[in-house]
PDB file of C-alpha atoms in Angstrom:
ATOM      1  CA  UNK A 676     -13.353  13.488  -3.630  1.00  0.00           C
ATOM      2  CA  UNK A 677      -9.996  13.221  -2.176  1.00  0.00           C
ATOM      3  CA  UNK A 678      -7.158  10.727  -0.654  1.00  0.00           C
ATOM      4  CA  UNK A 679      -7.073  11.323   2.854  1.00  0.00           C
ATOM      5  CA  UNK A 680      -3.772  10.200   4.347  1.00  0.00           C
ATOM      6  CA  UNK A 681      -3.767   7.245   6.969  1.00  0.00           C
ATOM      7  CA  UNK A 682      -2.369   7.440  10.347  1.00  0.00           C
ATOM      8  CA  UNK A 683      -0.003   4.382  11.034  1.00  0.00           C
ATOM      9  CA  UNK A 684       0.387   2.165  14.311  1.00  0.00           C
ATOM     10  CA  UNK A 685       2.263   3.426  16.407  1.00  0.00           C
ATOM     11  CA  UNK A 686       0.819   6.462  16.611  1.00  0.00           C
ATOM     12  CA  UNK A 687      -0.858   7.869  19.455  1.00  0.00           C
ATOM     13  CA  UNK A 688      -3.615   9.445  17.479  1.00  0.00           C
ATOM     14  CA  UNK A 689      -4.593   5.643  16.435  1.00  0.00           C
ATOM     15  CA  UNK A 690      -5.874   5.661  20.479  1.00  0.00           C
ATOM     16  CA  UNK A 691      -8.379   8.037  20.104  1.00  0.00           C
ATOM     17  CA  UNK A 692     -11.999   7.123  20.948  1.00  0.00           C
ATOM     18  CA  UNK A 693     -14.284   8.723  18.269  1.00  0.00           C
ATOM     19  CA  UNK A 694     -17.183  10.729  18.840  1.00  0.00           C
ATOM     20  CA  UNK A 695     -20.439   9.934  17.882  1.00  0.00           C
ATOM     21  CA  UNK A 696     -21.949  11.898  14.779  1.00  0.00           C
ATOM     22  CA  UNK A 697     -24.904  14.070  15.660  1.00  0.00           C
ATOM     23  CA  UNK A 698     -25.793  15.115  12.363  1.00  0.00           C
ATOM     24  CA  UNK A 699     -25.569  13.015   8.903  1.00  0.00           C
ATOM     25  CA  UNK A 700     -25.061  16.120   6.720  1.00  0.00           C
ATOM     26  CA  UNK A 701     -23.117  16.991   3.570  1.00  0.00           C
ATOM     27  CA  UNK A 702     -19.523  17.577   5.170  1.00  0.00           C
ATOM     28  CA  UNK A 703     -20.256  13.344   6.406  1.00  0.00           C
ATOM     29  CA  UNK A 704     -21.240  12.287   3.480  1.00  0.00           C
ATOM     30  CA  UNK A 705     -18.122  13.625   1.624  1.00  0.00           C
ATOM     31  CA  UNK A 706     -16.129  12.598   4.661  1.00  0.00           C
ATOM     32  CA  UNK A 707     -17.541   8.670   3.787  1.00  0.00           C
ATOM     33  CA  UNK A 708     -17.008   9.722  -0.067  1.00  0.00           C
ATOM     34  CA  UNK A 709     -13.059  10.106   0.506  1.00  0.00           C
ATOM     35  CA  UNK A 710     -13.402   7.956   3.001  1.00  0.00           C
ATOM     36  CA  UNK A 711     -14.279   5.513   0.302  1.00  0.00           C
ATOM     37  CA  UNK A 712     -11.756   6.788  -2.171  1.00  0.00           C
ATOM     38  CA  UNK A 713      -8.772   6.502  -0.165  1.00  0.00           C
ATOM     39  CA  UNK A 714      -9.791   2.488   1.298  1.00  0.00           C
ATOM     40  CA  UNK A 715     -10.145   1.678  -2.511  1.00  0.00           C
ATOM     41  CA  UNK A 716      -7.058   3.478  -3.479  1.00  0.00           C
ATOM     42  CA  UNK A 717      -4.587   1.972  -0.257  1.00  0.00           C
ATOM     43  CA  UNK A 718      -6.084  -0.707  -1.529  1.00  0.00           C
ATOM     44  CA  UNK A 719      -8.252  -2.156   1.637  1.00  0.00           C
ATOM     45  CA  UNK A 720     -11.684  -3.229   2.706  1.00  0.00           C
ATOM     46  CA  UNK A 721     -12.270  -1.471   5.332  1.00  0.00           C
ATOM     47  CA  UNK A 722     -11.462   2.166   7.077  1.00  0.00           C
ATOM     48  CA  UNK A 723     -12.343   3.804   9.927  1.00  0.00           C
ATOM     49  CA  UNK A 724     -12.286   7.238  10.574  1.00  0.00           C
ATOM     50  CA  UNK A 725      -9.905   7.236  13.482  1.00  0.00           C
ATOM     51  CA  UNK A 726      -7.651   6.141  10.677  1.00  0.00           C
ATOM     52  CA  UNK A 727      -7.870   8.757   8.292  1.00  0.00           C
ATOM     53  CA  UNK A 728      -7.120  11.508  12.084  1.00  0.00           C
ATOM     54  CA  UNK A 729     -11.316  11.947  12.081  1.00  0.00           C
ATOM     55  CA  UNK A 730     -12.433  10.813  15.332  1.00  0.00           C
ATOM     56  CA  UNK A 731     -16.206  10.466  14.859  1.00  0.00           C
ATOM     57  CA  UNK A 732     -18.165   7.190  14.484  1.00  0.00           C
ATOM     58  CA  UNK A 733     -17.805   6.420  10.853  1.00  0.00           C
ATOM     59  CA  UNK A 734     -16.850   3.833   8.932  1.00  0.00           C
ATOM     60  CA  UNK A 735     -16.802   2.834   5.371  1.00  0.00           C
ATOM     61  CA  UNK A 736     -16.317  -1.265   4.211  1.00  0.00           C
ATOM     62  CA  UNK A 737     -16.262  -3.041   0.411  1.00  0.00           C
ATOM     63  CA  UNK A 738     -15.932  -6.778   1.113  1.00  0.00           C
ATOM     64  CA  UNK A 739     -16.740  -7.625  -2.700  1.00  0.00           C
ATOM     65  CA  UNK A 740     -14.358  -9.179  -4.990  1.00  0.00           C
ATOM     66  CA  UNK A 741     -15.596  -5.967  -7.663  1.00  0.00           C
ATOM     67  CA  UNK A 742     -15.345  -3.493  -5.022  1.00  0.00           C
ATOM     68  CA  UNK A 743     -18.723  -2.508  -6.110  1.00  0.00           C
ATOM     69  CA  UNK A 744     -20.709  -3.068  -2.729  1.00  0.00           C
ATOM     70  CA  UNK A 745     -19.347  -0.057  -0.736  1.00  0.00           C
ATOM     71  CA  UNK A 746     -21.070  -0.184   2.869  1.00  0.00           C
ATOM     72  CA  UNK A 747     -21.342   3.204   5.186  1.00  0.00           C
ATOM     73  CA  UNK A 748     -21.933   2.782   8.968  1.00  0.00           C
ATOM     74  CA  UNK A 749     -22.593   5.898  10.976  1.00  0.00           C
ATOM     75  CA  UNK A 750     -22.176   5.713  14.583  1.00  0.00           C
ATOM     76  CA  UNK A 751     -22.189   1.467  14.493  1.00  0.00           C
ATOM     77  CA  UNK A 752     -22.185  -0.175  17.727  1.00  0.00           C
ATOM     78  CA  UNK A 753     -22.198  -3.915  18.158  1.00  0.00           C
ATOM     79  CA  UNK A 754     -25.713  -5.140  19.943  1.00  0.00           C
ATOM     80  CA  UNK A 755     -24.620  -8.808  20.093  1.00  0.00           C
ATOM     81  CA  UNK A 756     -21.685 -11.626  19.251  1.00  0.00           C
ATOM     82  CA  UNK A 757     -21.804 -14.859  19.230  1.00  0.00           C
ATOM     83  CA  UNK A 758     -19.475 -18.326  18.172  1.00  0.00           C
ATOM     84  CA  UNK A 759     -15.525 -17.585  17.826  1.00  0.00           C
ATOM     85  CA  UNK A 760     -13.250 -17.842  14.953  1.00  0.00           C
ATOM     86  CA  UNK A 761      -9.614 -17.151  13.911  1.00  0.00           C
ATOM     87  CA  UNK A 762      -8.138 -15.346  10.977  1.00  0.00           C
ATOM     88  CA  UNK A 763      -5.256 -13.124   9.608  1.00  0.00           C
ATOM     89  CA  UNK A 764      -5.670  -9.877   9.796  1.00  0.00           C
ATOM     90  CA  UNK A 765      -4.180  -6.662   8.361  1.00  0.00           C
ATOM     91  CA  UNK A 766      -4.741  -3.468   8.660  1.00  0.00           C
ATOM     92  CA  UNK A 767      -3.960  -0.046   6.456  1.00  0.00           C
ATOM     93  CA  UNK A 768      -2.554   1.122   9.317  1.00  0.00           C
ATOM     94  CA  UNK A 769       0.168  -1.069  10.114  1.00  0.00           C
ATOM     95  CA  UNK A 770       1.246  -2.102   6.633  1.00  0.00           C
ATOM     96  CA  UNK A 771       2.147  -5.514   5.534  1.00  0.00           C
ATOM     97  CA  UNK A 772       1.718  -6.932   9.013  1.00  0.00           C
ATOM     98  CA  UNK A 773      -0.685  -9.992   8.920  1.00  0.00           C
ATOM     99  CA  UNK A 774      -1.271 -11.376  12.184  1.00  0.00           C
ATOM    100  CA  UNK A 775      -3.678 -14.147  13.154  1.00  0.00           C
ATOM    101  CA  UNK A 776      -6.658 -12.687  15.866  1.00  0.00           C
ATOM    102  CA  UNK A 777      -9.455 -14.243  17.483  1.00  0.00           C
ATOM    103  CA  UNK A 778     -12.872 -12.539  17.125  1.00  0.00           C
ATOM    104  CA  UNK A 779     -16.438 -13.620  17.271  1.00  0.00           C
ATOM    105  CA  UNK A 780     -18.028 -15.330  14.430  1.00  0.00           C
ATOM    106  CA  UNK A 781     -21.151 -13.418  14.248  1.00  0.00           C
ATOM    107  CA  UNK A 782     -22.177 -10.328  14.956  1.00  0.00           C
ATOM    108  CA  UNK A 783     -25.657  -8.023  15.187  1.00  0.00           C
ATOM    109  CA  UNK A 784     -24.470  -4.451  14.335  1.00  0.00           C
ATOM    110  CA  UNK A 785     -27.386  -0.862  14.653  1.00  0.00           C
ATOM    111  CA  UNK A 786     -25.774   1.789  12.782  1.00  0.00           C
ATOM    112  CA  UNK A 787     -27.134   5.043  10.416  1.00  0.00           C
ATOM    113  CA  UNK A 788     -27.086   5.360   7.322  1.00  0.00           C
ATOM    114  CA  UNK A 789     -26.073   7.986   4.894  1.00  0.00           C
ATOM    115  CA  UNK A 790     -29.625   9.439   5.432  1.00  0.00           C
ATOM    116  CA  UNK A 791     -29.358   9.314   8.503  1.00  0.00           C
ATOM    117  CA  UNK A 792     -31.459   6.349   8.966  1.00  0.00           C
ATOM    118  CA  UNK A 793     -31.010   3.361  11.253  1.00  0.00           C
ATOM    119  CA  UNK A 794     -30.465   0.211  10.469  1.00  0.00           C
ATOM    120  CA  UNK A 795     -29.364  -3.294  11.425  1.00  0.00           C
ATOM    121  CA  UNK A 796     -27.604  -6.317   9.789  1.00  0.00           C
ATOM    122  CA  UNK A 797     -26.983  -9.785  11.107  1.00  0.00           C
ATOM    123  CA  UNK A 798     -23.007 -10.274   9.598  1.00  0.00           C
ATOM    124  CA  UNK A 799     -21.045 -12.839   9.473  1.00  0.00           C
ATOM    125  CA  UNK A 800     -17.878 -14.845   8.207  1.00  0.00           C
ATOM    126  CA  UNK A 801     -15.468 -11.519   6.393  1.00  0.00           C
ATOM    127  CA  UNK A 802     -18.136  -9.376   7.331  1.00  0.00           C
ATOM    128  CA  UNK A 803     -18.185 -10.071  10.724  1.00  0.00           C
ATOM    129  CA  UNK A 804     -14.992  -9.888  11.319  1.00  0.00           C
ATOM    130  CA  UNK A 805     -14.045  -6.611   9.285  1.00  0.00           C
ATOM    131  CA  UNK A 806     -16.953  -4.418  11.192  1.00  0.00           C
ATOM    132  CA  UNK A 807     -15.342  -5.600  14.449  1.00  0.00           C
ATOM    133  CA  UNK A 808     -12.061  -4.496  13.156  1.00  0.00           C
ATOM    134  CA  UNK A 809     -13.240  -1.468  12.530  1.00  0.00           C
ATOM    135  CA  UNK A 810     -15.456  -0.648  15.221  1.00  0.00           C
ATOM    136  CA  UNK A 811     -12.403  -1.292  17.072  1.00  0.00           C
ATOM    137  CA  UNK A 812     -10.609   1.741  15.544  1.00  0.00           C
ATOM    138  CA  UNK A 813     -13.201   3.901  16.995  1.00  0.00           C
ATOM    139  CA  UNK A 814     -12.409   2.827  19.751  1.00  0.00           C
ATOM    140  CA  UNK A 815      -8.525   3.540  19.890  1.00  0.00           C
ATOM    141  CA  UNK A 816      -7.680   0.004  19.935  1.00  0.00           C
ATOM    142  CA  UNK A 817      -5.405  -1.666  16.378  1.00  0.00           C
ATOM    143  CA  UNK A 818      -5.523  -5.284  15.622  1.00  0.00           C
ATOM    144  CA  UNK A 819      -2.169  -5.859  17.072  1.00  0.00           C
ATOM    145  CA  UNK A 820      -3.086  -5.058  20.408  1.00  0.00           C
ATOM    146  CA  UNK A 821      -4.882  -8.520  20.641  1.00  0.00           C
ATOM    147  CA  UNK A 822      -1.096  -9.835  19.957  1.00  0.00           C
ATOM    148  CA  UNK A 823       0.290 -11.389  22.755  1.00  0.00           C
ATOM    149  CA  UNK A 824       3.016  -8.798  24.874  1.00  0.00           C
ATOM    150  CA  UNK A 825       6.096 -10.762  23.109  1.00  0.00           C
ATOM    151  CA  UNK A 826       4.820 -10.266  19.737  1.00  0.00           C
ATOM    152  CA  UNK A 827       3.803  -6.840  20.049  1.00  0.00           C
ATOM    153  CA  UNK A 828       7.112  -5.375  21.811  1.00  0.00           C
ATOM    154  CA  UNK A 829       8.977  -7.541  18.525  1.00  0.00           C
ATOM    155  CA  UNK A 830       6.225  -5.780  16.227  1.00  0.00           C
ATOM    156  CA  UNK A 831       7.228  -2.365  17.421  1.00  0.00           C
ATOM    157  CA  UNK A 832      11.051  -2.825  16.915  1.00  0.00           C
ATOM    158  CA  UNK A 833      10.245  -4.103  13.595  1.00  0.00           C
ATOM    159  CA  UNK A 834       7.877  -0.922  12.665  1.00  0.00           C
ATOM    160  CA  UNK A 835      10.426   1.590  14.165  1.00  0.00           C
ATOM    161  CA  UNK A 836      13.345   0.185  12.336  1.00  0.00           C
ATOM    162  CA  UNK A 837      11.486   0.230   8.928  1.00  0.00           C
ATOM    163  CA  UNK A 838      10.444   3.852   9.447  1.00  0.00           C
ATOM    164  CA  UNK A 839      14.562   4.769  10.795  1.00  0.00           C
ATOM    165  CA  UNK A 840      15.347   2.833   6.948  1.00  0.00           C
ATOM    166  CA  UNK A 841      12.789   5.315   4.711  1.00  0.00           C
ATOM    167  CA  UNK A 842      13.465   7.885   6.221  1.00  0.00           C
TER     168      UNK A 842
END
């Protein structure tokens, strides 16, 4: 296995709708395998591949306080929402920035598994709310685009000021 670096927000790469996955084969399930390894080591709950500068439908999530439920969805798509709720958010990609987004409260997700067999679950709560975030990613859009305009254009500055200080 190996750490994969992640893109960060701004970059244009970040934008890119994935692909679906025609094949669940060995080169995806290593993909989800350092996948897995570099959410864990960031540390985070959740990746997409779009992060990690893969743009196919994959994701990989560990909502468990042991990190010892890791959760593979292969070419997810959401098949219904329902109820609304509010949280912070982060994301691996935009590093300690916690913003609070609205999403739905439940959601029924189809994806494949690392067999490539389908499957369904009814999430909600974290759950809910993390395979939105990441079904997002593939496709193109980061968390801080539900910011408001203001915040966003402030969020930038902020971003491209930190990256003139480390560098």
């Amino acid at each position: 296995m190996a750490l994969l670096p992640i893109l960060h927000f701004p970059d244009p790469r970040l934008h890119t709708r994935a692909k679906p996955i025609m094949v669940v084969d060995a080169g995806i399930r290593k993909l989800a395998a350092d996948m897995a390894e570099t959410m864990y080591a960031a540390p985070g709950i959740g990746l997409a591949a779009t992060q990690v500068d893969v743009h196919q439908r994959l994701l990989v999530l560990d909502i468990s306080e042991d990190k010892s439920q890791l959760q593979v969805f292969i070419n997810p798509e959401i098949l219904s929402r329902s109820g609304e709720c509010e949280g912070e958010e982060g994301c691996l990609s935009v590093p300690g920035i916690y913003e609070m987004v609205k999403r739905s409260e439940r959601v029924q997700v189809r994806a494949l598994d690392l067999e490539g067999k389908r499957f369904e679950v009814d999430a909600e709560g974290l759950l809910a709310v993390c395979l939105q975030h990441e079904i997002d990613h593939l496709d193109g859009k980061v968390f801080v685009e539900y910011l408001s305009r203001l915040k966003l254009s402030r969020l930038k500055a902020r971003l491209a000021k930190q990256a003139r200080i480390t560098v």
